[in-house]
Every structure is written in C-alpha cells, then in structure tokens.
PDB file of C-alpha atoms in Angstrom:
ATOM      1  CA  UNK A 202     -21.920  86.043  21.220  1.00 59.00           C
ATOM      2  CA  UNK A 203     -23.994  84.813  24.143  1.00 73.00           C
ATOM      3  CA  UNK A 204     -26.434  82.807  22.052  1.00 85.00           C
ATOM      4  CA  UNK A 205     -25.846  80.389  19.177  1.00 91.00           C
ATOM      5  CA  UNK A 206     -28.795  80.071  16.790  1.00 95.00           C
ATOM      6  CA  UNK A 207     -29.452  76.929  14.738  1.00 96.00           C
ATOM      7  CA  UNK A 208     -32.082  76.602  12.025  1.00 96.00           C
ATOM      8  CA  UNK A 209     -33.256  73.064  11.216  1.00 93.00           C
ATOM      9  CA  UNK A 210     -36.303  71.148  10.051  1.00 88.00           C
ATOM     10  CA  UNK A 211     -38.548  71.353   7.018  1.00 84.00           C
ATOM     11  CA  UNK A 212     -38.189  74.528   5.001  1.00 87.00           C
ATOM     12  CA  UNK A 213     -34.851  75.531   6.517  1.00 91.00           C
ATOM     13  CA  UNK A 214     -33.576  76.499   3.048  1.00 89.00           C
ATOM     14  CA  UNK A 215     -36.272  79.180   2.892  1.00 92.00           C
ATOM     15  CA  UNK A 216     -34.970  81.026   5.961  1.00 95.00           C
ATOM     16  CA  UNK A 217     -31.313  81.184   4.890  1.00 95.00           C
ATOM     17  CA  UNK A 218     -31.690  84.255   2.673  1.00 95.00           C
ATOM     18  CA  UNK A 219     -33.585  86.469   5.175  1.00 95.00           C
ATOM     19  CA  UNK A 220     -31.265  85.470   8.039  1.00 96.00           C
ATOM     20  CA  UNK A 221     -28.107  86.228   6.073  1.00 96.00           C
ATOM     21  CA  UNK A 222     -29.627  89.489   4.828  1.00 96.00           C
ATOM     22  CA  UNK A 223     -30.344  90.477   8.434  1.00 95.00           C
ATOM     23  CA  UNK A 224     -26.765  89.692   9.476  1.00 95.00           C
ATOM     24  CA  UNK A 225     -25.408  91.808   6.615  1.00 94.00           C
ATOM     25  CA  UNK A 226     -27.810  94.673   7.260  1.00 95.00           C
ATOM     26  CA  UNK A 227     -26.962  94.847  10.971  1.00 94.00           C
ATOM     27  CA  UNK A 228     -23.217  94.404  10.421  1.00 93.00           C
ATOM     28  CA  UNK A 229     -23.020  91.228  12.505  1.00 93.00           C
ATOM     29  CA  UNK A 230     -20.605  89.408  10.202  1.00 92.00           C
ATOM     30  CA  UNK A 231     -17.907  89.208  12.880  1.00 92.00           C
ATOM     31  CA  UNK A 232     -20.151  88.323  15.837  1.00 93.00           C
ATOM     32  CA  UNK A 233     -23.075  86.237  14.579  1.00 93.00           C
ATOM     33  CA  UNK A 234     -23.072  82.567  15.584  1.00 95.00           C
ATOM     34  CA  UNK A 235     -25.623  80.968  13.266  1.00 96.00           C
ATOM     35  CA  UNK A 236     -25.793  77.470  11.799  1.00 97.00           C
ATOM     36  CA  UNK A 237     -28.100  75.946   9.197  1.00 97.00           C
ATOM     37  CA  UNK A 238     -28.947  72.247   9.020  1.00 96.00           C
ATOM     38  CA  UNK A 239     -28.637  71.896   5.244  1.00 95.00           C
ATOM     39  CA  UNK A 240     -27.773  68.276   4.551  1.00 94.00           C
ATOM     40  CA  UNK A 241     -28.844  66.906   1.165  1.00 93.00           C
ATOM     41  CA  UNK A 242     -26.652  63.817   1.490  1.00 93.00           C
ATOM     42  CA  UNK A 243     -28.056  62.409   4.742  1.00 92.00           C
ATOM     43  CA  UNK A 244     -31.334  64.227   5.369  1.00 88.00           C
ATOM     44  CA  UNK A 245     -32.418  63.890   1.741  1.00 84.00           C
ATOM     45  CA  UNK A 246     -30.528  61.134  -0.080  1.00 86.00           C
ATOM     46  CA  UNK A 247     -30.028  58.703   2.823  1.00 86.00           C
ATOM     47  CA  UNK A 248     -33.484  59.161   4.357  1.00 84.00           C
ATOM     48  CA  UNK A 249     -35.601  59.508   1.210  1.00 82.00           C
ATOM     49  CA  UNK A 250     -33.487  57.961  -1.556  1.00 83.00           C
ATOM     50  CA  UNK A 251     -33.359  61.118  -3.665  1.00 77.00           C
ATOM     51  CA  UNK A 252     -31.614  64.489  -3.809  1.00 76.00           C
ATOM     52  CA  UNK A 253     -33.536  67.749  -4.128  1.00 73.00           C
ATOM     53  CA  UNK A 254     -32.580  67.601  -7.831  1.00 69.00           C
ATOM     54  CA  UNK A 255     -31.292  64.866 -10.176  1.00 70.00           C
ATOM     55  CA  UNK A 256     -27.758  63.989  -9.095  1.00 69.00           C
ATOM     56  CA  UNK A 257     -27.799  66.759  -6.511  1.00 75.00           C
ATOM     57  CA  UNK A 258     -26.247  69.380  -8.800  1.00 85.00           C
ATOM     58  CA  UNK A 259     -28.759  72.038  -7.764  1.00 88.00           C
ATOM     59  CA  UNK A 260     -28.227  71.251  -4.081  1.00 89.00           C
ATOM     60  CA  UNK A 261     -24.461  71.576  -4.202  1.00 93.00           C
ATOM     61  CA  UNK A 262     -24.496  74.698  -6.351  1.00 94.00           C
ATOM     62  CA  UNK A 263     -26.745  76.290  -3.731  1.00 93.00           C
ATOM     63  CA  UNK A 264     -24.427  75.212  -0.906  1.00 95.00           C
ATOM     64  CA  UNK A 265     -21.348  76.474  -2.758  1.00 96.00           C
ATOM     65  CA  UNK A 266     -23.029  79.843  -3.235  1.00 96.00           C
ATOM     66  CA  UNK A 267     -23.789  80.043   0.488  1.00 96.00           C
ATOM     67  CA  UNK A 268     -20.194  79.131   1.362  1.00 96.00           C
ATOM     68  CA  UNK A 269     -18.931  82.003  -0.798  1.00 96.00           C
ATOM     69  CA  UNK A 270     -21.488  84.444   0.577  1.00 95.00           C
ATOM     70  CA  UNK A 271     -20.654  83.625   4.207  1.00 96.00           C
ATOM     71  CA  UNK A 272     -16.877  83.510   3.752  1.00 94.00           C
ATOM     72  CA  UNK A 273     -16.433  86.579   5.964  1.00 93.00           C
ATOM     73  CA  UNK A 274     -18.902  85.296   8.585  1.00 94.00           C
ATOM     74  CA  UNK A 275     -16.641  83.157  10.750  1.00 91.00           C
ATOM     75  CA  UNK A 276     -19.452  82.057  13.061  1.00 94.00           C
ATOM     76  CA  UNK A 277     -21.798  80.929  10.300  1.00 96.00           C
ATOM     77  CA  UNK A 278     -21.835  77.323   9.060  1.00 96.00           C
ATOM     78  CA  UNK A 279     -24.142  76.319   6.249  1.00 96.00           C
ATOM     79  CA  UNK A 280     -23.685  72.536   6.072  1.00 97.00           C
ATOM     80  CA  UNK A 281     -24.589  70.160   8.909  1.00 97.00           C
ATOM     81  CA  UNK A 282     -23.667  66.489   8.554  1.00 97.00           C
ATOM     82  CA  UNK A 283     -26.527  64.853  10.473  1.00 96.00           C
ATOM     83  CA  UNK A 284     -24.839  61.692  11.717  1.00 96.00           C
ATOM     84  CA  UNK A 285     -27.364  61.117  14.506  1.00 96.00           C
ATOM     85  CA  UNK A 286     -29.675  59.660  11.860  1.00 95.00           C
ATOM     86  CA  UNK A 287     -27.319  56.705  11.545  1.00 96.00           C
ATOM     87  CA  UNK A 288     -27.267  56.161  15.311  1.00 95.00           C
ATOM     88  CA  UNK A 289     -31.043  56.311  15.592  1.00 94.00           C
ATOM     89  CA  UNK A 290     -31.359  53.900  12.660  1.00 94.00           C
ATOM     90  CA  UNK A 291     -29.378  51.250  14.547  1.00 93.00           C
ATOM     91  CA  UNK A 292     -25.759  51.713  13.535  1.00 95.00           C
ATOM     92  CA  UNK A 293     -22.974  50.945  15.949  1.00 96.00           C
ATOM     93  CA  UNK A 294     -20.744  53.719  17.267  1.00 97.00           C
ATOM     94  CA  UNK A 295     -18.010  52.802  14.780  1.00 97.00           C
ATOM     95  CA  UNK A 296     -20.479  52.682  11.896  1.00 97.00           C
ATOM     96  CA  UNK A 297     -22.003  56.051  12.812  1.00 97.00           C
ATOM     97  CA  UNK A 298     -18.571  57.680  12.904  1.00 98.00           C
ATOM     98  CA  UNK A 299     -17.514  56.057   9.630  1.00 98.00           C
ATOM     99  CA  UNK A 300     -20.695  56.996   7.753  1.00 97.00           C
ATOM    100  CA  UNK A 301     -20.668  60.541   9.136  1.00 98.00           C
ATOM    101  CA  UNK A 302     -17.051  61.171   8.180  1.00 98.00           C
ATOM    102  CA  UNK A 303     -17.695  59.655   4.765  1.00 97.00           C
ATOM    103  CA  UNK A 304     -20.575  62.088   4.223  1.00 97.00           C
ATOM    104  CA  UNK A 305     -18.388  64.974   5.411  1.00 97.00           C
ATOM    105  CA  UNK A 306     -15.706  64.003   2.925  1.00 97.00           C
ATOM    106  CA  UNK A 307     -18.307  63.800   0.155  1.00 96.00           C
ATOM    107  CA  UNK A 308     -19.277  67.396   0.924  1.00 96.00           C
ATOM    108  CA  UNK A 309     -15.640  68.435   0.616  1.00 96.00           C
ATOM    109  CA  UNK A 310     -15.377  66.737  -2.776  1.00 96.00           C
ATOM    110  CA  UNK A 311     -18.653  68.072  -4.144  1.00 95.00           C
ATOM    111  CA  UNK A 312     -17.949  71.625  -2.951  1.00 96.00           C
ATOM    112  CA  UNK A 313     -14.449  71.522  -4.437  1.00 96.00           C
ATOM    113  CA  UNK A 314     -16.064  70.384  -7.699  1.00 95.00           C
ATOM    114  CA  UNK A 315     -17.997  73.672  -7.525  1.00 95.00           C
ATOM    115  CA  UNK A 316     -14.726  75.626  -7.448  1.00 96.00           C
ATOM    116  CA  UNK A 317     -14.139  76.053  -3.720  1.00 96.00           C
ATOM    117  CA  UNK A 318     -10.899  75.248  -1.929  1.00 94.00           C
ATOM    118  CA  UNK A 319     -10.812  72.577   0.752  1.00 93.00           C
ATOM    119  CA  UNK A 320     -10.255  75.262   3.415  1.00 92.00           C
ATOM    120  CA  UNK A 321     -13.275  77.246   2.256  1.00 94.00           C
ATOM    121  CA  UNK A 322     -15.460  74.148   2.297  1.00 95.00           C
ATOM    122  CA  UNK A 323     -14.230  72.669   5.588  1.00 94.00           C
ATOM    123  CA  UNK A 324     -14.773  75.920   7.511  1.00 94.00           C
ATOM    124  CA  UNK A 325     -18.499  75.809   6.731  1.00 96.00           C
ATOM    125  CA  UNK A 326     -19.157  72.177   7.717  1.00 97.00           C
ATOM    126  CA  UNK A 327     -20.703  71.319  11.083  1.00 97.00           C
ATOM    127  CA  UNK A 328     -21.043  67.758  12.328  1.00 98.00           C
ATOM    128  CA  UNK A 329     -23.947  66.472  14.401  1.00 97.00           C
ATOM    129  CA  UNK A 330     -23.850  63.045  16.030  1.00 98.00           C
ATOM    130  CA  UNK A 331     -25.947  61.073  18.462  1.00 97.00           C
ATOM    131  CA  UNK A 332     -24.822  60.037  21.931  1.00 97.00           C
ATOM    132  CA  UNK A 333     -25.919  56.656  23.299  1.00 96.00           C
ATOM    133  CA  UNK A 334     -25.556  55.319  26.828  1.00 94.00           C
ATOM    134  CA  UNK A 335     -22.284  53.548  25.969  1.00 95.00           C
ATOM    135  CA  UNK A 336     -20.483  55.994  28.241  1.00 96.00           C
ATOM    136  CA  UNK A 337     -16.763  55.700  27.479  1.00 97.00           C
ATOM    137  CA  UNK A 338     -17.098  54.598  23.858  1.00 97.00           C
ATOM    138  CA  UNK A 339     -19.096  57.745  23.061  1.00 97.00           C
ATOM    139  CA  UNK A 340     -16.293  59.887  24.496  1.00 97.00           C
ATOM    140  CA  UNK A 341     -13.832  57.949  22.357  1.00 98.00           C
ATOM    141  CA  UNK A 342     -16.007  58.448  19.261  1.00 98.00           C
ATOM    142  CA  UNK A 343     -15.843  62.233  19.401  1.00 97.00           C
ATOM    143  CA  UNK A 344     -12.140  62.234  20.208  1.00 96.00           C
ATOM    144  CA  UNK A 345     -11.392  59.826  17.368  1.00 97.00           C
ATOM    145  CA  UNK A 346     -13.623  61.843  15.060  1.00 97.00           C
ATOM    146  CA  UNK A 347     -11.532  64.971  15.547  1.00 96.00           C
ATOM    147  CA  UNK A 348      -8.339  63.124  14.719  1.00 95.00           C
ATOM    148  CA  UNK A 349      -9.812  61.355  11.685  1.00 96.00           C
ATOM    149  CA  UNK A 350     -11.390  64.520  10.268  1.00 96.00           C
ATOM    150  CA  UNK A 351      -8.040  66.276  10.618  1.00 94.00           C
ATOM    151  CA  UNK A 352      -6.425  63.443   8.666  1.00 93.00           C
ATOM    152  CA  UNK A 353      -9.076  63.682   5.939  1.00 94.00           C
ATOM    153  CA  UNK A 354      -8.672  67.429   5.455  1.00 94.00           C
ATOM    154  CA  UNK A 355      -4.887  67.286   5.756  1.00 92.00           C
ATOM    155  CA  UNK A 356      -4.833  64.825   2.857  1.00 91.00           C
ATOM    156  CA  UNK A 357      -5.690  67.869   0.729  1.00 90.00           C
ATOM    157  CA  UNK A 358      -4.026  70.674   2.673  1.00 82.00           C
ATOM    158  CA  UNK A 359      -3.167  71.737   6.211  1.00 72.00           C
ATOM    159  CA  UNK A 360      -4.523  74.686   8.161  1.00 70.00           C
ATOM    160  CA  UNK A 361      -6.982  75.532  10.930  1.00 69.00           C
ATOM    161  CA  UNK A 362      -9.923  74.522   8.725  1.00 71.00           C
ATOM    162  CA  UNK A 363      -9.209  70.920   9.679  1.00 77.00           C
ATOM    163  CA  UNK A 364     -10.791  71.431  13.110  1.00 87.00           C
ATOM    164  CA  UNK A 365     -13.995  69.434  13.555  1.00 94.00           C
ATOM    165  CA  UNK A 366     -16.972  71.492  14.761  1.00 95.00           C
ATOM    166  CA  UNK A 367     -19.281  69.026  16.487  1.00 97.00           C
ATOM    167  CA  UNK A 368     -22.801  69.113  17.893  1.00 97.00           C
ATOM    168  CA  UNK A 369     -24.184  66.233  19.967  1.00 97.00           C
ATOM    169  CA  UNK A 370     -27.775  65.163  20.553  1.00 97.00           C
ATOM    170  CA  UNK A 371     -28.773  62.513  23.070  1.00 97.00           C
ATOM    171  CA  UNK A 372     -30.030  59.245  21.633  1.00 95.00           C
ATOM    172  CA  UNK A 373     -33.603  58.926  20.433  1.00 92.00           C
ATOM    173  CA  UNK A 374     -33.764  55.175  19.830  1.00 91.00           C
ATOM    174  CA  UNK A 375     -33.248  54.086  23.447  1.00 90.00           C
ATOM    175  CA  UNK A 376     -35.930  56.334  24.982  1.00 91.00           C
ATOM    176  CA  UNK A 377     -38.555  54.099  26.596  1.00 91.00           C
ATOM    177  CA  UNK A 378     -42.260  54.834  26.919  1.00 90.00           C
ATOM    178  CA  UNK A 379     -42.750  52.233  29.661  1.00 91.00           C
ATOM    179  CA  UNK A 380     -40.507  53.734  32.346  1.00 91.00           C
ATOM    180  CA  UNK A 381     -40.021  57.315  31.139  1.00 91.00           C
ATOM    181  CA  UNK A 382     -38.156  58.637  34.171  1.00 92.00           C
ATOM    182  CA  UNK A 383     -35.307  56.224  33.432  1.00 94.00           C
ATOM    183  CA  UNK A 384     -34.818  58.339  30.325  1.00 94.00           C
ATOM    184  CA  UNK A 385     -33.650  61.177  32.583  1.00 94.00           C
ATOM    185  CA  UNK A 386     -30.749  59.002  33.759  1.00 94.00           C
ATOM    186  CA  UNK A 387     -29.882  57.954  30.234  1.00 95.00           C
ATOM    187  CA  UNK A 388     -29.996  61.535  28.995  1.00 95.00           C
ATOM    188  CA  UNK A 389     -27.746  62.634  31.855  1.00 95.00           C
ATOM    189  CA  UNK A 390     -25.013  60.053  31.241  1.00 95.00           C
ATOM    190  CA  UNK A 391     -25.202  60.712  27.502  1.00 97.00           C
ATOM    191  CA  UNK A 392     -24.831  64.447  28.095  1.00 96.00           C
ATOM    192  CA  UNK A 393     -21.851  63.725  30.360  1.00 96.00           C
ATOM    193  CA  UNK A 394     -20.153  61.709  27.619  1.00 96.00           C
ATOM    194  CA  UNK A 395     -20.615  64.481  25.086  1.00 96.00           C
ATOM    195  CA  UNK A 396     -19.482  67.202  27.486  1.00 94.00           C
ATOM    196  CA  UNK A 397     -16.336  65.377  28.559  1.00 94.00           C
ATOM    197  CA  UNK A 398     -15.579  64.580  24.918  1.00 94.00           C
ATOM    198  CA  UNK A 399     -15.442  68.318  24.188  1.00 92.00           C
ATOM    199  CA  UNK A 400     -18.318  68.898  21.778  1.00 95.00           C
ATOM    200  CA  UNK A 401     -19.077  72.478  20.774  1.00 94.00           C
ATOM    201  CA  UNK A 402     -22.805  72.267  21.493  1.00 94.00           C
ATOM    202  CA  UNK A 403     -25.243  69.808  23.028  1.00 94.00           C
ATOM    203  CA  UNK A 404     -28.952  68.996  22.836  1.00 96.00           C
ATOM    204  CA  UNK A 405     -30.593  66.861  25.516  1.00 96.00           C
ATOM    205  CA  UNK A 406     -33.882  65.362  24.329  1.00 96.00           C
ATOM    206  CA  UNK A 407     -36.805  65.595  26.797  1.00 96.00           C
ATOM    207  CA  UNK A 408     -37.494  62.276  28.504  1.00 95.00           C
ATOM    208  CA  UNK A 409     -41.013  61.978  27.027  1.00 94.00           C
ATOM    209  CA  UNK A 410     -40.014  62.590  23.404  1.00 92.00           C
ATOM    210  CA  UNK A 411     -40.847  59.012  22.376  1.00 89.00           C
ATOM    211  CA  UNK A 412     -44.556  59.133  23.124  1.00 90.00           C
ATOM    212  CA  UNK A 413     -45.787  62.753  23.290  1.00 93.00           C
ATOM    213  CA  UNK A 414     -44.961  66.346  22.497  1.00 94.00           C
ATOM    214  CA  UNK A 415     -42.531  67.384  25.247  1.00 94.00           C
ATOM    215  CA  UNK A 416     -44.257  69.052  28.177  1.00 95.00           C
ATOM    216  CA  UNK A 417     -43.065  72.175  29.958  1.00 96.00           C
ATOM    217  CA  UNK A 418     -41.709  69.970  32.760  1.00 96.00           C
ATOM    218  CA  UNK A 419     -39.771  67.568  30.516  1.00 95.00           C
ATOM    219  CA  UNK A 420     -38.331  70.454  28.487  1.00 96.00           C
ATOM    220  CA  UNK A 421     -37.198  72.194  31.666  1.00 96.00           C
ATOM    221  CA  UNK A 422     -35.535  69.026  32.951  1.00 95.00           C
ATOM    222  CA  UNK A 423     -33.717  68.585  29.619  1.00 96.00           C
ATOM    223  CA  UNK A 424     -32.337  72.132  29.869  1.00 94.00           C
ATOM    224  CA  UNK A 425     -31.443  71.698  33.538  1.00 95.00           C
ATOM    225  CA  UNK A 426     -29.343  68.602  32.848  1.00 95.00           C
ATOM    226  CA  UNK A 427     -26.933  70.785  30.912  1.00 91.00           C
ATOM    227  CA  UNK A 428     -26.982  73.540  33.525  1.00 93.00           C
ATOM    228  CA  UNK A 429     -26.257  71.027  36.300  1.00 93.00           C
ATOM    229  CA  UNK A 430     -23.277  69.612  34.409  1.00 93.00           C
ATOM    230  CA  UNK A 431     -21.922  73.114  33.868  1.00 91.00           C
ATOM    231  CA  UNK A 432     -22.696  74.944  37.107  1.00 93.00           C
ATOM    232  CA  UNK A 433     -22.581  72.135  39.702  1.00 93.00           C
ATOM    233  CA  UNK A 434     -20.232  69.583  38.163  1.00 92.00           C
ATOM    234  CA  UNK A 435     -18.124  72.265  36.403  1.00 91.00           C
ATOM    235  CA  UNK A 436     -17.664  70.154  33.285  1.00 87.00           C
ATOM    236  CA  UNK A 437     -17.010  73.344  31.320  1.00 82.00           C
ATOM    237  CA  UNK A 438     -13.805  73.768  33.313  1.00 84.00           C
ATOM    238  CA  UNK A 439     -12.396  70.281  32.722  1.00 75.00           C
TER     239      UNK A 439
END
C-alpha cells in the first residue's frame, strides 16, 4: 500500500469498529496498512493513574478481541506502546527504552492471559518512541530495542513475530518558543537519527508546536524534512 493510516487521540476506540468493517467489506485484509493507538497502560494508567475499567480487565478483553478479529490482516496493528510519553516527561534514553519494553512485555502477558499465543499478541503490537537531539545514542536506542524485544519474545517462543515494529516522533520537550527556527535544526537531526536507525515510520513535529497550532508553513517544513532525507540524502537506500 502507498499510504499507512494511523488513528490516535481521544475517542480512537470509537473508530476501530467502522474502520475494520470497511476493510472487511472492501476485501482489503491483505493490503490495508492501518494502526490504532490503543494504549491503556501508558496513555491511560501512566498518564492518568487509572485504567478504563477497574484493573484493566475490560481494556484487555477488548484488545484481545481486536487481535483475534484482525489475525488475517497482516498490516493492521491494534496496540501502540506510546514510549514517547516517557521521553517528553524527562526520562533518559535508557529509561525510555526500559519503560517502553516493560510496557510491551506487560501487553504480551495480559493478552496471553486472555487466551492468545505470544505470536498472536506480538504481531499486533506497535512501538512508538521519541527522538531527542542526542544523535548517536538515539540510533543506538532503536537498534538495542530491536535486539531486546527479540530476546523478550524469544523467552516464550521463536518466530517472525519477534520483530519490533517501531514508529518515531521527534522530541516535544526540547522545542523552544524563544528561537523557534532552531527547532528546525533539532527536528532534522532527530529525524536523521530515526531514519538511520531503521524505524518503520516517522513523524516530525512542526517547529512551532510548543506555542501555537502549527501553521501551514511549519507543517510543510515538517513534511519536507522527511522528503529531503529520502529524496536528496537517499537515507531510504542506506
């Protein structure tokens, strides 16, 4: 597929059913590339202190049902481990990786408690992590993450499900409102780190995100950073 679609934000759980129904109706099970940012552990428990239900039973039953329903949809992932929240809250690179992998493992355990195999669960998990301006260490983080996730899944069983599917988003905490055009440079080096580290997808935040709704200009620059890295620097061929 030419376009990958990601649904995130408030109310994302409400769009899952109509989107999956559309995929099934149109027969796109083999070609659709769609991801949902459903993350009760980080986006709910870590950020608010509570699950969507006591103990999270309702949350994980819902996720397990979606994993079963999308088993034949290879390009659909229903769980996103939102590790960038740790980075933007002040964690170090090592801490972000550790907390993110820990949350990913918790999803494996909770989904297996719902009757799924580790392969079934791991194939539907997508990781999202922040990228700071610590250029080489960020590359190392994603590379180490792939190895460590493989070790975690292989502790249960081997197989291709151990591959780590990773999204990267440029850092939000180091965007300055006082010299906003410096943010373009930071976003560029951060995007370079993620690209060279081999992430599956990348989001570059507009340089004015910290103090206003992104303008048409800042949004265009954010998109162009990725196009420059691909079409002029040929990072997609490295």
